[in-house]
Amino acid sequence: MAPEVFFSVCYLDSSPPEAVRNLYTFSPAILDGYCRHRVKYADYPAIIPEEGHTVRGIYATGLTDANLSKLDFFEGSEYERKTVSIRLEEKDTNGNIVLGETKTTSVYVFIRPEGVERGEWDFEKFCKEKMQSWTRGDWAFDQDPDDRAKVESAAV
């Protein structure tokens, strides 16, 4: 999730004060075994399991239970929050992007694979054409308590 969308969902402001922004870090990361597609008839993407594919995304730190609850409502019942391993992207001494440390994190996986268009979702196109409508501070989403993302049980 782009930081602007995260802040819009959790703070109703795509660019909150610096003190709030400094509570979080956002780092590029790779998720193996999944592919990001556009949800049919929607602006937004979904990831689904697909062997041989990877998703480049964002690894966020500093999230609170309150943030996760808001994100669960935002993602809705078409998604399940799952625990996965990702690899951080880093730059080597020559400025080349290399894979670094492995981290455990949560991602929202679309539970209806038949509801996505084949072909990968275009983040750059989304930024140019749709980001504005997903990051404005005057919107809100219904918080129907029955329409939140399912949360995968943690293994003990």
PDB file of C-alpha atoms in Angstrom:
ATOM      1  CA  MET A   1       0.000   0.000   0.000  1.00  0.00           C
ATOM      2  CA  ALA A   2       1.305   3.417  -0.921  1.00  0.00           C
ATOM      3  CA  PRO A   3       2.063   5.541   2.153  1.00  0.00           C
ATOM      4  CA  GLU A   4      -0.382   8.206   0.900  1.00  0.00           C
ATOM      5  CA  VAL A   5      -3.222   5.678   0.924  1.00  0.00           C
ATOM      6  CA  PHE A   6      -2.170   4.321   4.341  1.00  0.00           C
ATOM      7  CA  PHE A   7      -2.226   7.822   5.847  1.00  0.00           C
ATOM      8  CA  SER A   8      -5.545   8.609   4.140  1.00  0.00           C
ATOM      9  CA  VAL A   9      -7.113   5.480   5.653  1.00  0.00           C
ATOM     10  CA  CYS A  10      -5.618   5.818   9.124  1.00  0.00           C
ATOM     11  CA  TYR A  11      -5.497   9.623   9.524  1.00  0.00           C
ATOM     12  CA  LEU A  12      -7.869  10.942   6.818  1.00  0.00           C
ATOM     13  CA  ASP A  13      -4.909  12.945   5.496  1.00  0.00           C
ATOM     14  CA  SER A  14      -2.532  11.763   2.774  1.00  0.00           C
ATOM     15  CA  SER A  15       0.218  13.936   4.236  1.00  0.00           C
ATOM     16  CA  PRO A  16      -0.210  14.199   8.012  1.00  0.00           C
ATOM     17  CA  PRO A  17       2.152  16.251  10.196  1.00  0.00           C
ATOM     18  CA  GLU A  18       5.784  15.150  10.261  1.00  0.00           C
ATOM     19  CA  ALA A  19       5.449  13.931  13.854  1.00  0.00           C
ATOM     20  CA  VAL A  20       2.852  11.391  12.671  1.00  0.00           C
ATOM     21  CA  ARG A  21       4.798  10.406   9.525  1.00  0.00           C
ATOM     22  CA  ASN A  22       7.889   9.790  11.674  1.00  0.00           C
ATOM     23  CA  LEU A  23       6.054   7.056  13.622  1.00  0.00           C
ATOM     24  CA  TYR A  24       6.259   4.798  10.546  1.00  0.00           C
ATOM     25  CA  THR A  25       8.820   3.548   8.057  1.00  0.00           C
ATOM     26  CA  PHE A  26       8.062   2.422   4.507  1.00  0.00           C
ATOM     27  CA  SER A  27      10.639   0.331   2.655  1.00  0.00           C
ATOM     28  CA  PRO A  28      10.524  -1.373  -0.757  1.00  0.00           C
ATOM     29  CA  ALA A  29      10.150  -5.137  -0.511  1.00  0.00           C
ATOM     30  CA  ILE A  30       9.545  -8.265  -2.599  1.00  0.00           C
ATOM     31  CA  LEU A  31       6.888 -10.900  -1.919  1.00  0.00           C
ATOM     32  CA  ASP A  32       7.500 -14.221  -3.710  1.00  0.00           C
ATOM     33  CA  GLY A  33       4.761 -16.564  -4.900  1.00  0.00           C
ATOM     34  CA  TYR A  34       2.087 -13.906  -5.465  1.00  0.00           C
ATOM     35  CA  CYS A  35       0.998 -11.676  -8.334  1.00  0.00           C
ATOM     36  CA  ARG A  36      -0.817  -8.316  -8.226  1.00  0.00           C
ATOM     37  CA  HIS A  37      -3.810  -7.938 -10.552  1.00  0.00           C
ATOM     38  CA  ARG A  38      -6.510  -5.332 -11.041  1.00  0.00           C
ATOM     39  CA  VAL A  39      -9.811  -6.240  -9.418  1.00  0.00           C
ATOM     40  CA  LYS A  40     -12.503  -6.450 -12.118  1.00  0.00           C
ATOM     41  CA  TYR A  41     -14.578  -3.269 -12.382  1.00  0.00           C
ATOM     42  CA  ALA A  42     -12.422  -1.472  -9.782  1.00  0.00           C
ATOM     43  CA  ASP A  43      -9.479   0.939  -9.597  1.00  0.00           C
ATOM     44  CA  TYR A  44      -7.571  -1.037  -7.007  1.00  0.00           C
ATOM     45  CA  PRO A  45      -5.371  -4.131  -7.086  1.00  0.00           C
ATOM     46  CA  ALA A  46      -5.405  -7.469  -5.368  1.00  0.00           C
ATOM     47  CA  ILE A  47      -2.685  -9.995  -4.786  1.00  0.00           C
ATOM     48  CA  ILE A  48      -3.345 -13.676  -5.231  1.00  0.00           C
ATOM     49  CA  PRO A  49      -1.025 -16.665  -4.882  1.00  0.00           C
ATOM     50  CA  GLU A  50       0.766 -17.429  -8.170  1.00  0.00           C
ATOM     51  CA  GLU A  51       3.874 -19.560  -8.306  1.00  0.00           C
ATOM     52  CA  GLY A  52       6.744 -18.061 -10.260  1.00  0.00           C
ATOM     53  CA  HIS A  53       5.596 -14.472  -9.698  1.00  0.00           C
ATOM     54  CA  THR A  54       6.696 -11.746  -7.323  1.00  0.00           C
ATOM     55  CA  VAL A  55       5.082  -8.578  -6.068  1.00  0.00           C
ATOM     56  CA  ARG A  56       7.086  -5.442  -5.388  1.00  0.00           C
ATOM     57  CA  GLY A  57       5.474  -3.614  -2.520  1.00  0.00           C
ATOM     58  CA  ILE A  58       6.048  -1.677   0.659  1.00  0.00           C
ATOM     59  CA  TYR A  59       7.098  -3.039   4.057  1.00  0.00           C
ATOM     60  CA  ALA A  60       5.711  -0.758   6.772  1.00  0.00           C
ATOM     61  CA  THR A  61       6.764  -0.607  10.398  1.00  0.00           C
ATOM     62  CA  GLY A  62       5.171   1.162  13.361  1.00  0.00           C
ATOM     63  CA  LEU A  63       1.607   0.003  12.702  1.00  0.00           C
ATOM     64  CA  THR A  64      -0.637  -0.156  15.751  1.00  0.00           C
ATOM     65  CA  ASP A  65      -3.633  -2.375  16.448  1.00  0.00           C
ATOM     66  CA  ALA A  66      -5.817   0.664  15.694  1.00  0.00           C
ATOM     67  CA  ASN A  67      -4.102   1.082  12.300  1.00  0.00           C
ATOM     68  CA  LEU A  68      -4.634  -2.598  11.494  1.00  0.00           C
ATOM     69  CA  SER A  69      -8.294  -2.387  12.448  1.00  0.00           C
ATOM     70  CA  LYS A  70      -8.802   0.576  10.096  1.00  0.00           C
ATOM     71  CA  LEU A  71      -6.935  -1.262   7.331  1.00  0.00           C
ATOM     72  CA  ASP A  72      -9.070  -4.392   7.886  1.00  0.00           C
ATOM     73  CA  PHE A  73     -12.215  -2.288   7.377  1.00  0.00           C
ATOM     74  CA  PHE A  74     -10.714  -0.512   4.365  1.00  0.00           C
ATOM     75  CA  GLU A  75      -9.735  -3.759   2.650  1.00  0.00           C
ATOM     76  CA  GLY A  76     -13.092  -5.335   3.446  1.00  0.00           C
ATOM     77  CA  SER A  77     -14.383  -8.860   3.385  1.00  0.00           C
ATOM     78  CA  GLU A  78     -12.921  -9.664  -0.051  1.00  0.00           C
ATOM     79  CA  TYR A  79      -9.477  -9.884   1.561  1.00  0.00           C
ATOM     80  CA  GLU A  80      -7.764 -11.972   4.199  1.00  0.00           C
ATOM     81  CA  ARG A  81      -4.830 -10.607   6.188  1.00  0.00           C
ATOM     82  CA  LYS A  82      -2.125 -13.284   6.048  1.00  0.00           C
ATOM     83  CA  THR A  83       1.314 -13.614   7.583  1.00  0.00           C
ATOM     84  CA  VAL A  84       4.078 -13.954   4.992  1.00  0.00           C
ATOM     85  CA  SER A  85       7.835 -13.580   4.566  1.00  0.00           C
ATOM     86  CA  ILE A  86       9.151 -10.755   2.399  1.00  0.00           C
ATOM     87  CA  ARG A  87      12.621  -9.641   1.366  1.00  0.00           C
ATOM     88  CA  LEU A  88      13.639  -6.012   1.730  1.00  0.00           C
ATOM     89  CA  GLU A  89      15.166  -4.239  -1.249  1.00  0.00           C
ATOM     90  CA  GLU A  90      18.394  -2.398  -0.520  1.00  0.00           C
ATOM     91  CA  LYS A  91      21.033  -0.549  -2.521  1.00  0.00           C
ATOM     92  CA  ASP A  92      24.567  -1.894  -2.659  1.00  0.00           C
ATOM     93  CA  THR A  93      27.661   0.327  -2.669  1.00  0.00           C
ATOM     94  CA  ASN A  94      27.288   0.827  -6.436  1.00  0.00           C
ATOM     95  CA  GLY A  95      23.659   1.949  -6.099  1.00  0.00           C
ATOM     96  CA  ASN A  96      22.260  -1.297  -7.514  1.00  0.00           C
ATOM     97  CA  ILE A  97      19.093  -2.718  -5.966  1.00  0.00           C
ATOM     98  CA  VAL A  98      19.744  -6.019  -4.188  1.00  0.00           C
ATOM     99  CA  LEU A  99      17.645  -8.235  -1.961  1.00  0.00           C
ATOM    100  CA  GLY A 100      18.415  -7.889   1.708  1.00  0.00           C
ATOM    101  CA  GLU A 101      16.978  -9.001   5.008  1.00  0.00           C
ATOM    102  CA  THR A 102      13.943 -11.300   5.240  1.00  0.00           C
ATOM    103  CA  LYS A 103      11.054 -10.048   7.398  1.00  0.00           C
ATOM    104  CA  THR A 104       7.758 -11.531   8.558  1.00  0.00           C
ATOM    105  CA  THR A 105       4.779  -9.266   7.943  1.00  0.00           C
ATOM    106  CA  SER A 106       1.108  -9.223   7.012  1.00  0.00           C
ATOM    107  CA  VAL A 107      -0.419  -8.771   3.566  1.00  0.00           C
ATOM    108  CA  TYR A 108      -4.002  -8.609   2.345  1.00  0.00           C
ATOM    109  CA  VAL A 109      -4.717 -11.480  -0.051  1.00  0.00           C
ATOM    110  CA  PHE A 110      -7.783 -11.365  -2.294  1.00  0.00           C
ATOM    111  CA  ILE A 111     -10.047 -14.343  -1.543  1.00  0.00           C
ATOM    112  CA  ARG A 112     -11.843 -14.414  -4.925  1.00  0.00           C
ATOM    113  CA  PRO A 113      -9.178 -15.079  -7.611  1.00  0.00           C
ATOM    114  CA  GLU A 114     -11.914 -15.275 -10.258  1.00  0.00           C
ATOM    115  CA  GLY A 115     -12.619 -11.599  -9.533  1.00  0.00           C
ATOM    116  CA  VAL A 116      -9.330 -10.285 -10.913  1.00  0.00           C
ATOM    117  CA  GLU A 117      -8.304  -9.394 -14.445  1.00  0.00           C
ATOM    118  CA  ARG A 118      -5.386 -11.325 -15.861  1.00  0.00           C
ATOM    119  CA  GLY A 119      -2.292  -9.236 -16.385  1.00  0.00           C
ATOM    120  CA  GLU A 120      -0.454  -7.292 -13.741  1.00  0.00           C
ATOM    121  CA  TRP A 121      -1.845  -4.108 -12.189  1.00  0.00           C
ATOM    122  CA  ASP A 122      -0.033  -0.907 -13.245  1.00  0.00           C
ATOM    123  CA  PHE A 123       0.927   1.175 -10.189  1.00  0.00           C
ATOM    124  CA  GLU A 124       2.275   4.065 -12.285  1.00  0.00           C
ATOM    125  CA  LYS A 125      -1.011   4.312 -14.193  1.00  0.00           C
ATOM    126  CA  PHE A 126      -2.904   4.246 -10.877  1.00  0.00           C
ATOM    127  CA  CYS A 127      -0.723   7.096  -9.536  1.00  0.00           C
ATOM    128  CA  LYS A 128      -1.358   9.233 -12.628  1.00  0.00           C
ATOM    129  CA  GLU A 129      -5.059   8.530 -13.046  1.00  0.00           C
ATOM    130  CA  LYS A 130      -6.581   7.409  -9.723  1.00  0.00           C
ATOM    131  CA  MET A 131      -4.363   8.196  -6.709  1.00  0.00           C
ATOM    132  CA  GLN A 132      -6.042  11.582  -6.151  1.00  0.00           C
ATOM    133  CA  SER A 133      -9.433  10.014  -5.524  1.00  0.00           C
ATOM    134  CA  TRP A 134      -7.977   7.458  -3.078  1.00  0.00           C
ATOM    135  CA  THR A 135      -6.036   9.969  -0.975  1.00  0.00           C
ATOM    136  CA  ARG A 136      -8.379  12.902  -0.486  1.00  0.00           C
ATOM    137  CA  GLY A 137      -9.102  13.755   3.129  1.00  0.00           C
ATOM    138  CA  ASP A 138     -12.828  14.300   2.733  1.00  0.00           C
ATOM    139  CA  TRP A 139     -13.796  10.704   2.002  1.00  0.00           C
ATOM    140  CA  ALA A 140     -14.727   8.017   4.426  1.00  0.00           C
ATOM    141  CA  PHE A 141     -15.700   4.403   4.004  1.00  0.00           C
ATOM    142  CA  ASP A 142     -18.494   2.533   5.663  1.00  0.00           C
ATOM    143  CA  GLN A 143     -17.316   0.624   8.688  1.00  0.00           C
ATOM    144  CA  ASP A 144     -19.824  -2.190   8.568  1.00  0.00           C
ATOM    145  CA  PRO A 145     -18.543  -4.497  11.326  1.00  0.00           C
ATOM    146  CA  ASP A 146     -19.275  -7.521   9.132  1.00  0.00           C
ATOM    147  CA  ASP A 147     -17.291  -6.219   6.145  1.00  0.00           C
ATOM    148  CA  ARG A 148     -13.734  -6.335   7.423  1.00  0.00           C
ATOM    149  CA  ALA A 149     -10.849  -8.417   6.165  1.00  0.00           C
ATOM    150  CA  LYS A 150     -10.591 -11.887   7.646  1.00  0.00           C
ATOM    151  CA  VAL A 151      -7.477 -12.263   9.772  1.00  0.00           C
ATOM    152  CA  GLU A 152      -5.528 -15.487   9.443  1.00  0.00           C
ATOM    153  CA  SER A 153      -4.957 -17.196  12.771  1.00  0.00           C
ATOM    154  CA  ALA A 154      -1.379 -17.041  13.932  1.00  0.00           C
ATOM    155  CA  ALA A 155       0.417 -20.345  14.209  1.00  0.00           C
ATOM    156  CA  VAL A 156       1.561 -21.152  17.726  1.00  0.00           C
TER     157      VAL A 156
END
